[in-house]
Coordinates of C-alpha atoms in Angstrom, one line a residue:
X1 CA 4.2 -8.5 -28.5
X2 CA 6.2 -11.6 -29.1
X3 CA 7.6 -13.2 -25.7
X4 CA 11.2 -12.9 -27.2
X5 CA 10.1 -9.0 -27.1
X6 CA 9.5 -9.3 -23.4
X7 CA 12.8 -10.9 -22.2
X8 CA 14.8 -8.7 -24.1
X9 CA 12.8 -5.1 -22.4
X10 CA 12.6 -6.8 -19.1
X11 CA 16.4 -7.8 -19.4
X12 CA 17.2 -4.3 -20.4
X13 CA 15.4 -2.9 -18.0
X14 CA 16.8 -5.3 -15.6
X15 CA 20.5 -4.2 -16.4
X16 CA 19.5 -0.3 -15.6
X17 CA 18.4 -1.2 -12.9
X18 CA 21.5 -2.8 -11.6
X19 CA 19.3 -6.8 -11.3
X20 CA 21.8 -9.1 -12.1
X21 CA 20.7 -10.9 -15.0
X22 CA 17.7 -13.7 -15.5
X23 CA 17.8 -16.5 -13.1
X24 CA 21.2 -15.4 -11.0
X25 CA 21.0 -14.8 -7.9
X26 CA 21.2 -11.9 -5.5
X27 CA 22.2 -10.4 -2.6
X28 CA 20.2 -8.6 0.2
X29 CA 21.3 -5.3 -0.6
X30 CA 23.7 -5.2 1.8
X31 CA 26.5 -6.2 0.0
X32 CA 26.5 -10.2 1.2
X33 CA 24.5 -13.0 -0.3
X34 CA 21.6 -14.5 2.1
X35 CA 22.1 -17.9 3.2
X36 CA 18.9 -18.6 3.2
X37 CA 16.8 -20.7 1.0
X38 CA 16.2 -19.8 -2.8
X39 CA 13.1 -17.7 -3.6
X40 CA 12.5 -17.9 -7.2
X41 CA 10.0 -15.4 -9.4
X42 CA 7.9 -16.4 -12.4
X43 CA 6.0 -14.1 -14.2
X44 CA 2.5 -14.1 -14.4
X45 CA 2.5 -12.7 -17.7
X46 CA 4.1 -15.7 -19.6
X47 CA 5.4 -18.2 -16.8
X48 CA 8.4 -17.1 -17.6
X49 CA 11.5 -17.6 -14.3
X50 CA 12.8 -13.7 -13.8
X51 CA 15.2 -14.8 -11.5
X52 CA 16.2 -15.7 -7.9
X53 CA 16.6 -14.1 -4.6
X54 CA 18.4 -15.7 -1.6
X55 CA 16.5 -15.7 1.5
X56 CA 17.3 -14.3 4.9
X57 CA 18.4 -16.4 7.5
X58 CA 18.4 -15.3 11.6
X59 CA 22.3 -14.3 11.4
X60 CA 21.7 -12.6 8.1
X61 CA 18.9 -10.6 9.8
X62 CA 21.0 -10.0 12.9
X63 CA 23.5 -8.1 10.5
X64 CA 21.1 -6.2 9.1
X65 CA 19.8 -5.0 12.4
X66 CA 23.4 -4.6 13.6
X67 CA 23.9 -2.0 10.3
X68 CA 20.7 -0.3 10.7
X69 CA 21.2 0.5 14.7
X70 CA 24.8 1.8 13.4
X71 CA 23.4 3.9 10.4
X72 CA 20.8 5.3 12.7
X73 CA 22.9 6.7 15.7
X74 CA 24.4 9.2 12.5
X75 CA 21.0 9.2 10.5
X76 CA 18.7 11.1 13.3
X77 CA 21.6 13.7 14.1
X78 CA 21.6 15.1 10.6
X79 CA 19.3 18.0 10.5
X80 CA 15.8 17.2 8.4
X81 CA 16.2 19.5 5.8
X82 CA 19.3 17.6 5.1
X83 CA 17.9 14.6 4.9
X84 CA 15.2 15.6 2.6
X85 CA 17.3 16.6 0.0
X86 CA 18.5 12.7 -0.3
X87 CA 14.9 12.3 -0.6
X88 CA 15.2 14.7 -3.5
X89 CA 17.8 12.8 -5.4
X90 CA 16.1 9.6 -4.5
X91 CA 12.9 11.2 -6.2
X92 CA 15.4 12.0 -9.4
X93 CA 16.6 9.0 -9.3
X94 CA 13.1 7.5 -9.9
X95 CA 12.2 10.0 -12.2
X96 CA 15.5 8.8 -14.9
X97 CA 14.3 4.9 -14.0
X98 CA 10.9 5.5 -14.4
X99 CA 10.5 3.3 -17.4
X100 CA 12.3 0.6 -16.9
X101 CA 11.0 -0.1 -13.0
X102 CA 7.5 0.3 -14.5
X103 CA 8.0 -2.5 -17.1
X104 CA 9.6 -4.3 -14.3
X105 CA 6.7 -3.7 -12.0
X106 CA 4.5 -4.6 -14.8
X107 CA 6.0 -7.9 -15.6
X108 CA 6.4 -9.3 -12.0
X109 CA 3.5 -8.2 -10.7
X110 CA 1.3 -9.0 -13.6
X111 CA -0.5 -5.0 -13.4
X112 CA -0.4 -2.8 -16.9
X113 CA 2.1 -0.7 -17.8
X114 CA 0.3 1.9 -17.5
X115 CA 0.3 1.2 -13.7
X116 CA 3.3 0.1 -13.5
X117 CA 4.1 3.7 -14.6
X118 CA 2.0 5.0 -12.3
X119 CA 3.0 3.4 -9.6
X120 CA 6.5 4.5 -10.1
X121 CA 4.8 8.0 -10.3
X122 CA 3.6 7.6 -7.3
X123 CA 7.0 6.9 -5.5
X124 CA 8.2 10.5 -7.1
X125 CA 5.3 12.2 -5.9
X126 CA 5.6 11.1 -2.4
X127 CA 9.4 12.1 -2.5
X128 CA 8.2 15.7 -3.7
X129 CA 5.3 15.7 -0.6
X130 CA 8.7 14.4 1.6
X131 CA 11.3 17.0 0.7
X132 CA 8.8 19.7 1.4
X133 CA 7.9 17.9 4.9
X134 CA 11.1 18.0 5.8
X135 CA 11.1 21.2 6.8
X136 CA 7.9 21.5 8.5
X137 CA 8.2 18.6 11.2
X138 CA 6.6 21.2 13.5
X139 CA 5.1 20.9 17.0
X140 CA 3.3 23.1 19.3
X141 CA 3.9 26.1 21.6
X142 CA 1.3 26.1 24.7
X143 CA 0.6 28.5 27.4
X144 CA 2.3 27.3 31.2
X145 CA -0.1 27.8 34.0
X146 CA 3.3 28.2 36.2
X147 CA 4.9 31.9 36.3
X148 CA 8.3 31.9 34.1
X149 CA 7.9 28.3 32.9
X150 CA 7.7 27.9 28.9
X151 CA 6.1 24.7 27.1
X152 CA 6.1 23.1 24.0
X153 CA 6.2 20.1 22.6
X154 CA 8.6 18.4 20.2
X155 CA 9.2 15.2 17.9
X156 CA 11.8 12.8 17.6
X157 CA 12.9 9.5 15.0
X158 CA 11.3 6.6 16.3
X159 CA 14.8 4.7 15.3
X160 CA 13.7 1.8 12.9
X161 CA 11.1 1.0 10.7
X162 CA 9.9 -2.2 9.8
X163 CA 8.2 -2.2 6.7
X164 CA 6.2 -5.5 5.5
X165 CA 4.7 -4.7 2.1
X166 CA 2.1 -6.9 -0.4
X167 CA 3.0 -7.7 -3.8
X168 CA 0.1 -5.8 -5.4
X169 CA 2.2 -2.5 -5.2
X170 CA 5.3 -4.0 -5.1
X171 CA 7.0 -0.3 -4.9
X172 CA 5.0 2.8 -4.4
X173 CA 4.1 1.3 -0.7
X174 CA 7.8 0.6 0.5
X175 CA 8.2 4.5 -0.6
X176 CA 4.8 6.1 1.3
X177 CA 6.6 4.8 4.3
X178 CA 10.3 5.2 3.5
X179 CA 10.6 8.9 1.8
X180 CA 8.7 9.8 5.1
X181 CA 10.1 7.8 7.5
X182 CA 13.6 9.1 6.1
X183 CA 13.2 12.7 6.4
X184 CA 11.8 11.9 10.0
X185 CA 14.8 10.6 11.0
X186 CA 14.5 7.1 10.9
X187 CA 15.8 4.2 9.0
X188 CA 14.3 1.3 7.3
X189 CA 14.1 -2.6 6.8
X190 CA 11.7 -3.5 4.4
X191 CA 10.2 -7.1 3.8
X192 CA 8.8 -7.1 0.5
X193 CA 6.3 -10.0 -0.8
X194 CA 8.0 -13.0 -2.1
X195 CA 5.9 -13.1 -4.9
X196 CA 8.1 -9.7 -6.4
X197 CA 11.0 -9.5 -4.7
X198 CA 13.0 -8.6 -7.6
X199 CA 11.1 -5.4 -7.9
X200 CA 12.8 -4.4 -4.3
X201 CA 16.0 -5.1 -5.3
X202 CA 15.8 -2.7 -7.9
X203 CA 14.8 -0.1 -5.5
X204 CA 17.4 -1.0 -3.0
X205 CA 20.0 -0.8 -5.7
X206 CA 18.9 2.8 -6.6
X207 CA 18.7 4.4 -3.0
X208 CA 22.0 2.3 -2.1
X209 CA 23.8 4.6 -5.6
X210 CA 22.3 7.6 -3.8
X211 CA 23.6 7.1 0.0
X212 CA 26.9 5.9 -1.6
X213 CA 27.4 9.6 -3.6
X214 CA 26.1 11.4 -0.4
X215 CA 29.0 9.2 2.0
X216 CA 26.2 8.1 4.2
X217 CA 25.4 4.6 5.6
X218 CA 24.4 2.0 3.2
X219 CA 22.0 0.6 6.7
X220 CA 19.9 3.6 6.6
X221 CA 18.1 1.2 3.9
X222 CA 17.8 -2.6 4.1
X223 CA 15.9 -5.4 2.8
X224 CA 14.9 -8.4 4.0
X225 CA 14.0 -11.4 1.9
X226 CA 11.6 -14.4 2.6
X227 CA 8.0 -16.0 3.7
X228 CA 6.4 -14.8 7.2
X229 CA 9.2 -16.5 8.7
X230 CA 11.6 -13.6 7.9
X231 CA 8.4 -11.1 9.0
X232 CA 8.2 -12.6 12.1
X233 CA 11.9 -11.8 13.2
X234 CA 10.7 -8.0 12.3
X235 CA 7.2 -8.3 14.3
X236 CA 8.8 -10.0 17.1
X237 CA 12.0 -7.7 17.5
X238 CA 11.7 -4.8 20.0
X239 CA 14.9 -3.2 18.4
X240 CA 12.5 -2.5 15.8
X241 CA 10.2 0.0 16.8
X242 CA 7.5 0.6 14.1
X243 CA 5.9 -2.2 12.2
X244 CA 4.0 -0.9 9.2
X245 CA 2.2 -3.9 7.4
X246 CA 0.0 -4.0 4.3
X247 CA -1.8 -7.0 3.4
X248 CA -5.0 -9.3 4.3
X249 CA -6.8 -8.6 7.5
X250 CA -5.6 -12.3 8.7
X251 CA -1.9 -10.8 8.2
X252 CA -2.9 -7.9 10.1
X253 CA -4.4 -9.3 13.5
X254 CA -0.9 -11.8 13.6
X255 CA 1.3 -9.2 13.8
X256 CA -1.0 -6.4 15.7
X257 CA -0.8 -9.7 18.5
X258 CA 3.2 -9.9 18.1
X259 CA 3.7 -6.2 18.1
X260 CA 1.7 -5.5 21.1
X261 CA 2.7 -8.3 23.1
X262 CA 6.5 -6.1 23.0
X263 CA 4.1 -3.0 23.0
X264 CA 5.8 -1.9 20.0
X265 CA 4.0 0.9 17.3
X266 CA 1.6 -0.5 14.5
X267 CA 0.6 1.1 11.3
X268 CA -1.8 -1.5 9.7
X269 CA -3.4 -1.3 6.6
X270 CA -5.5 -4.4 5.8
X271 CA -8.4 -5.5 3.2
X272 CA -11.0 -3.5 1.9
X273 CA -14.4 -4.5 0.7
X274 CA -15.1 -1.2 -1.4
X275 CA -18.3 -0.3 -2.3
X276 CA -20.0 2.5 -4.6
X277 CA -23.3 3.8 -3.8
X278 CA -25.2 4.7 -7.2
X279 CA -28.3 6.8 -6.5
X280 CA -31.6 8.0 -8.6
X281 CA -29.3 11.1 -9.1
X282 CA -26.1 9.4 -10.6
X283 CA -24.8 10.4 -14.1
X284 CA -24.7 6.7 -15.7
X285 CA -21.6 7.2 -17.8
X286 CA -19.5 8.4 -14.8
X287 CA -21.0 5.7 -13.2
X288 CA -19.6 2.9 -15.2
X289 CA -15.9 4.7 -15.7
X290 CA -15.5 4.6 -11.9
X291 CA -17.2 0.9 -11.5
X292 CA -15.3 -0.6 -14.9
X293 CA -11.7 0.5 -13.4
X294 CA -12.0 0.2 -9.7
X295 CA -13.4 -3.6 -10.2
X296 CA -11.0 -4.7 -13.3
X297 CA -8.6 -2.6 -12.5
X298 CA -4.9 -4.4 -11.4
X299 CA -6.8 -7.4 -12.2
X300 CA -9.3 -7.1 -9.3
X301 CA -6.1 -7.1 -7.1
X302 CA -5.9 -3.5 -5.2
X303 CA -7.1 -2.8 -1.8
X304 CA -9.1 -0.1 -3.2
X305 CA -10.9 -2.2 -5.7
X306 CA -14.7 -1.6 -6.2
X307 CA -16.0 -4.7 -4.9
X308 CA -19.4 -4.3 -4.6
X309 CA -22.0 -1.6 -6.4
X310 CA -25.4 -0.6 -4.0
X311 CA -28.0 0.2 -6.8
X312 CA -31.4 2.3 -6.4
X313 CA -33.8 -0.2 -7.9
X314 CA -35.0 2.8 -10.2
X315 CA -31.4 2.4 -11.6
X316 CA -30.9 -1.4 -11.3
X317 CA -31.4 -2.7 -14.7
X318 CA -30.2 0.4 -16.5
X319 CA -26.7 0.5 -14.6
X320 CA -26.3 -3.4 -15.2
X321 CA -26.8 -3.6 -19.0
X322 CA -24.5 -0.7 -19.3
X323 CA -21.6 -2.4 -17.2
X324 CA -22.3 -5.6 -19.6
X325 CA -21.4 -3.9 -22.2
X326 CA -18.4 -2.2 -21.0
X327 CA -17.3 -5.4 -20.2
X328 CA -17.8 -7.1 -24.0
X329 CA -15.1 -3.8 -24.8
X330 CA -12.7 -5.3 -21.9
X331 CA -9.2 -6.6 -23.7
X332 CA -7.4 -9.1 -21.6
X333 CA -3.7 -9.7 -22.0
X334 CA -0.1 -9.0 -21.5
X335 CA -0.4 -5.9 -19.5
X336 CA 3.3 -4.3 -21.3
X337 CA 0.6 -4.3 -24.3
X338 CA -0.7 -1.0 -23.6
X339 CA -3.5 -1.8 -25.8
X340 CA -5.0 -4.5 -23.1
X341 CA -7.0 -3.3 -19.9
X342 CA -6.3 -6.4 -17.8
X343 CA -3.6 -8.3 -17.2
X344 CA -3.0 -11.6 -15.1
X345 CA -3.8 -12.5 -11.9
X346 CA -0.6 -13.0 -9.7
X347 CA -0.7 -16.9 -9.2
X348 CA -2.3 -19.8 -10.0
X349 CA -3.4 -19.7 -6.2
X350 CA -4.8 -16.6 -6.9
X351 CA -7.1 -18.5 -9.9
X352 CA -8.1 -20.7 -8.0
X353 CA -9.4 -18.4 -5.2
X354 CA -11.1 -16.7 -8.2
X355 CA -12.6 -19.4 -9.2
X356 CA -14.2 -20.9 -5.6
X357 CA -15.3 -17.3 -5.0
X358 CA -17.9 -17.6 -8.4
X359 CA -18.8 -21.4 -7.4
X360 CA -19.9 -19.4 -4.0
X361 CA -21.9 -16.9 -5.1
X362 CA -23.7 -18.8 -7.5
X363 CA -24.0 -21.4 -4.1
X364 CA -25.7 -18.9 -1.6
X365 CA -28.0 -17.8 -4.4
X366 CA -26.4 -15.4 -6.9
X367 CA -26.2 -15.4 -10.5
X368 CA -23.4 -14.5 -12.7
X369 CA -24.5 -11.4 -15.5
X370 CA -21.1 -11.6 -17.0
X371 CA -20.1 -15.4 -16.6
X372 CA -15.7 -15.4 -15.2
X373 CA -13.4 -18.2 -16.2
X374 CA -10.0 -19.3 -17.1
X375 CA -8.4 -18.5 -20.2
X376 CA -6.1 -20.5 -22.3
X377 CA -4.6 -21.1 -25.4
X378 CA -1.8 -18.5 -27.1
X379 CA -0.9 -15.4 -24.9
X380 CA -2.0 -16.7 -22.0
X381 CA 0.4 -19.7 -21.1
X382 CA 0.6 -18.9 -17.4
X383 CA -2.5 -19.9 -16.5
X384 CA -3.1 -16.5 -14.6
X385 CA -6.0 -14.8 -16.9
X386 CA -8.8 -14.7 -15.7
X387 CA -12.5 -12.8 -17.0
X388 CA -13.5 -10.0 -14.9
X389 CA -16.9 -11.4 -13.4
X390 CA -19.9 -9.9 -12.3
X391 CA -22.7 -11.7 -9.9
X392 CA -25.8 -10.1 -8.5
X393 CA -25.6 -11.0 -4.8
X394 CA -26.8 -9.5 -1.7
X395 CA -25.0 -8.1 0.6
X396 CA -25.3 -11.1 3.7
X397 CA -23.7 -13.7 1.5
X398 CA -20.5 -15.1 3.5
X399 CA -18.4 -14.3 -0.1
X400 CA -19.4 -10.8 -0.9
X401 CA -18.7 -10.3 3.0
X402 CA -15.2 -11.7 1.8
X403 CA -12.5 -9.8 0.0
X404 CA -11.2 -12.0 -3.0
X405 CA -8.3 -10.2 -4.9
X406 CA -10.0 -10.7 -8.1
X407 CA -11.9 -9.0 -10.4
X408 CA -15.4 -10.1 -9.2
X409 CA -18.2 -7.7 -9.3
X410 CA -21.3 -8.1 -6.9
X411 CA -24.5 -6.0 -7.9
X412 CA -26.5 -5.3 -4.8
X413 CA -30.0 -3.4 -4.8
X414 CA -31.5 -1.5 -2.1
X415 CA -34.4 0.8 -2.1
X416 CA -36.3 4.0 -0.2
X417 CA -33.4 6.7 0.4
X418 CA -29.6 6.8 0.3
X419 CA -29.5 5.6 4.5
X420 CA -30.6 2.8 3.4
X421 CA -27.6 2.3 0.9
X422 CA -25.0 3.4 3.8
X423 CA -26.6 0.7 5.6
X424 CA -25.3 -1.4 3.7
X425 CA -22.0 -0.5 2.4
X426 CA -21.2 0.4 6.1
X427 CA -22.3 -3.7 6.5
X428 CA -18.9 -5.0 6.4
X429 CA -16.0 -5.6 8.8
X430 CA -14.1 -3.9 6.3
X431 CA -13.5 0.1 6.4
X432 CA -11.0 1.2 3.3
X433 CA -12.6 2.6 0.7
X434 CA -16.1 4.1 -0.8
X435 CA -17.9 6.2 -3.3
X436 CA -21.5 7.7 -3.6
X437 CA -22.4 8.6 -7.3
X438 CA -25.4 11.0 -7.0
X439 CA -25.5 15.1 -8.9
X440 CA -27.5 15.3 -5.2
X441 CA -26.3 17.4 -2.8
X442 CA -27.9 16.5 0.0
X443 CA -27.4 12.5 -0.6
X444 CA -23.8 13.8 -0.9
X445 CA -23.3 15.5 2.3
X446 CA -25.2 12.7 4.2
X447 CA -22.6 10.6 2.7
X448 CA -19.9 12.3 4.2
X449 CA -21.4 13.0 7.8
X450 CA -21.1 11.9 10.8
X451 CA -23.7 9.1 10.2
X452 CA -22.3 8.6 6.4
X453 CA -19.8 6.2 4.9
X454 CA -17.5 4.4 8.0
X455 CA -14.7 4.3 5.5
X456 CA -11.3 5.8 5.9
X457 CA -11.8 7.4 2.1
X458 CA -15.4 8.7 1.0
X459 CA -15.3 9.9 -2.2
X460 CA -18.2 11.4 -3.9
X461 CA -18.6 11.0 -7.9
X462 CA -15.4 9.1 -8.3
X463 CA -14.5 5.8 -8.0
X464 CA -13.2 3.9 -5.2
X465 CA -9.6 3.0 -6.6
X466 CA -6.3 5.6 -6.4
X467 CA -5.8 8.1 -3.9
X468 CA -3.3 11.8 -4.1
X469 CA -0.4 11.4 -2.7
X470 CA -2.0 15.1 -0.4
X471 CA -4.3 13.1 1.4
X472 CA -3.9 10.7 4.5
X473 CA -4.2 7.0 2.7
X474 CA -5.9 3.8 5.3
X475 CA -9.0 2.3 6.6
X476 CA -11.3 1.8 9.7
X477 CA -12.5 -1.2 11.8
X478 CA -10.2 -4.0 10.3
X479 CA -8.4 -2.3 8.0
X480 CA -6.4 -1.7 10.4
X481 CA -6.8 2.2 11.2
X482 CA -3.6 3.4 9.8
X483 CA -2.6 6.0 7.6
X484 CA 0.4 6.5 5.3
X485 CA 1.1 9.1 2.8
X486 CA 0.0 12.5 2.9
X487 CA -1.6 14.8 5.5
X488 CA 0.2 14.5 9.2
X489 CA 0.6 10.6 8.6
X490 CA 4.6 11.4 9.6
X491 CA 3.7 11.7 13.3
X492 CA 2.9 7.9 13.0
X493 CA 6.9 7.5 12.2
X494 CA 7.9 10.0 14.9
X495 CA 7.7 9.5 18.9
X496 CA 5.9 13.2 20.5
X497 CA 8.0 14.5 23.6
X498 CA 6.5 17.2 25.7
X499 CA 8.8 20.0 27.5
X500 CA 8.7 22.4 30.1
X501 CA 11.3 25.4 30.7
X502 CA 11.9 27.1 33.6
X503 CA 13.2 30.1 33.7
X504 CA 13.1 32.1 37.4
X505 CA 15.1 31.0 39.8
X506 CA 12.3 29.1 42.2
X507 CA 10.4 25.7 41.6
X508 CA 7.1 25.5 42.0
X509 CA 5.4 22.2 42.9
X510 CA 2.3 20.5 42.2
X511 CA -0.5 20.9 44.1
X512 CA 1.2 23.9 46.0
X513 CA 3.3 21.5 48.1
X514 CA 6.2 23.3 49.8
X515 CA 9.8 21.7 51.0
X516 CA 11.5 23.9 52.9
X517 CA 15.1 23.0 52.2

């Protein structure tokens, strides 16, 4: 595809999504231009300037907090059914854009388009799970030990929701959070990464058409734009009660120290160092699908990646010459080429992490099986394409301990049964992800026990990368321990109220204590 190619789809698909055109600036969202400084984003597909964004200042912030608190006082008296069907034609609204805020996606971030899709996808499906959720925000009924007294228990908006998201789903996370904290009652300021901050100024354009049409407050949805700096006024706020943060774990345990020094709410979801278990029983070919896309997937660069693969040493050498040559079938390139498996990395920062992580391993005693590096020359003038990697490690090493957003590979062996393999995938402060491969059953269901995997998702003969929108999405030990998406994940947005209802015309007190008034 010819870079000229590229501008023009990414400045048509720009203009439908309301982005004022290459390298202008623009505003917040909220109708007024930040003052801030300028944030400007390059491409990592060609190096290519998409445009510029105008940071948030304090007194821009403060205006934003000031529409928000407004927005919400009429927000959270609107019943939830309601407020699900804006969901609904934020969800259709996705659905007609779907195209061009993939290719957008795509060429900011740097992921395929066939992610990019995806990811778009995503943000429909969890405004389908939302509009149904709307109408079953339920709580609980409960027996009264007390004669003619009624209990139950109820829940309420939280009020707002801070939402600080990473650029390696520079959409579909801002929507897990909003399409459910909207239909709960609350409203939201999102900080997305400034490594893509066009991409949420496309989706603040298309939820601002929607409240516009409906007649409802433009500050049920903001954006914020900037470095930490404009994070920190969210983490540190007590106006805002619910920070939910993606990103690395040394993200995470800043603003978990912020928020509970205001003992505000937290919903955390932090690095993963995923592994997949392949056992004596494993079907190979299944094997290598799951491995080749979790680890070179997104460039390496999801939290669900598959970082590391625990081998039976029957299986060792078998599984590694197959995943070689997989990897001599890879095609590296501009990701809107749908022909190409791997796109860029997100920044020349990002290389260069790459690139100390394989001088590591190789350090503490590894070797490479399919050698990394930079590539150059036509197609790749950003200097962000990198080779997916893989090193045979073991599992101690301070770098395979590490999570490095790339597509690096470790093999590790074990041998005797599969505790031995949970062992060791459980050997990591990380909790997100994991995977057994085995047609065993019992290996299965001791992978899954109480003693199994320590991971927030086990998944058994698939991968460690994607997750259904259904299912409760987050980690353990310092991932952070929340969850977004599906399942009850809501009540995280929601604050739980208890009630009691008496109904006879005399008050009995605790303990049987008597005032005779």
């Amino acid at each position: 595809m010819e870079i000229t190619t590229i501008e023009k789809k990414i400045q048509s698909a720009l203009n439908k999504l309301g982005v004022k055109e290459l390298n202008q600036g623009t505003s917040t969202g909220l109708n007024f231009f930040g003052n801030g400084e300028i944030i400007e984003s390059y491409s990592p597909v060609d190096g290519k300037l998409i445009g510029k964004v105008t940071s948030t200042t304090k007194e821009d912030y403060e205006k934003v907090l000031e529409t928000a608190q407004t927005a919400f006082k009429d927000w959270r008296l609107m019943p939830a059914p309601q407020r699900g069907e804006i969901v609904r034609q934020f969800g259709d609204k996705l659905r007609e854009l779907k195209q061009p805020l993939g290719e957008l996606v795509s060429y900011e971030m740097g992921k395929s388009l066939q992610e990019g899709l995806g990811e778009v996808q995503e943000m429909i499906d969890i405004c389908d799970f939302a509009v149904g959720l709307s109408r079953q925000l339920h709580g609980l009924t409960m027996h009264s030990e007390r004669p003619g007294h009624r209990m139950y228990e109820q829940y309420h908006p939280l009020g707002i929701v801070g939402i600080i998201s990473a650029f390696n789903f520079p959409v579909a996370v801002w929507s897990w959070n909003t399409a459910l904290a909207w239909i709960c009652g609350d409203v939201c300021i999102w900080k997305a990464s400034e490594k893509a901050p066009l991409c949420s100024i496309a989706c603040q354009n298309i939820i601002a058409d929607v409240l516009k049409d409906n007649n409802l407050p433009e500050g049920i949805s903001c954006i914020v734009n900037g470095d930490y700096r404009v994070g920190e006024l969210m983490t540190t706020d007590k106006r805002v009660q619910l920070i939910s943060a993606t990103g690395s774990i040394r993200m995470g345990k800043i603003v978990a120290q912020k928020v509970a020094a205001r003992l505000g709410k937290t919903l955390l979801e932090l690095g993963g160092n995923n592994a997949i278990i392949v056992t004596p029983d494993a079907d190979i070919k299944m094997t290598v699908i799951g491995a080749v896309f979790g680890a070179v997937g997104t460039a390496g660069q999801r939290c669900t990646s598959t970082r590391r693969l625990i081998i039976h040493e029957s299986m060792y050498e078998k599984v590694k010459n197959a995943l070689v040559d997989a990897y001599k079938q890879l095609r590296i390139g501009n990701p809107l080429d749908e022909n190409n498996h791997v796109g860029p990395l997100i920044d020349k920062d990002a290389v260069e992490m790459y690139k100390n992580a394989l001088s590591k391993v190789v350090e503490e005693g590894g070797s490479l099986v399919v050698e990394g590096g930079v590539l150059e020359g036509e197609g790749y003038e950003s200097g962000c394409y990198v080779k997916p990697a893989i090193a045979e490690a073991e599992n101690h090493f301070e770098i395979v301990q590490h999570e490095t957003f790339a597509p690096i590979l470790y093999l590790l062996k074990y041998s005797g049964d599969v505790e031995n393999a949970i062992e060791i995938q459980n050997g990591v402060v990380q909790g997100l992800s994991s995977a057994i491969m085995t047609n065993n059953l019992r290996e299965a269901e001791r992978f899954l026990s109480v003693a199994g995997s320590d991971c927030g998702i086990a998944n058994v003969n698939i991968g460690t990368s994607g997750a259904e929108i259904g299912g409760a999405f987050g980690g353990e030990k310092e991932t952070g321990g929340g969850r977004e998406s599906g399942s009850d994940a809501w009540k995280v947005y929601m604050r739980r109220q208890t009630n009691t209802i008496n109904y006879t015309t005399e008050l009995p007190l605790a303990q049987g204590i008597k005032f005779d008034l």
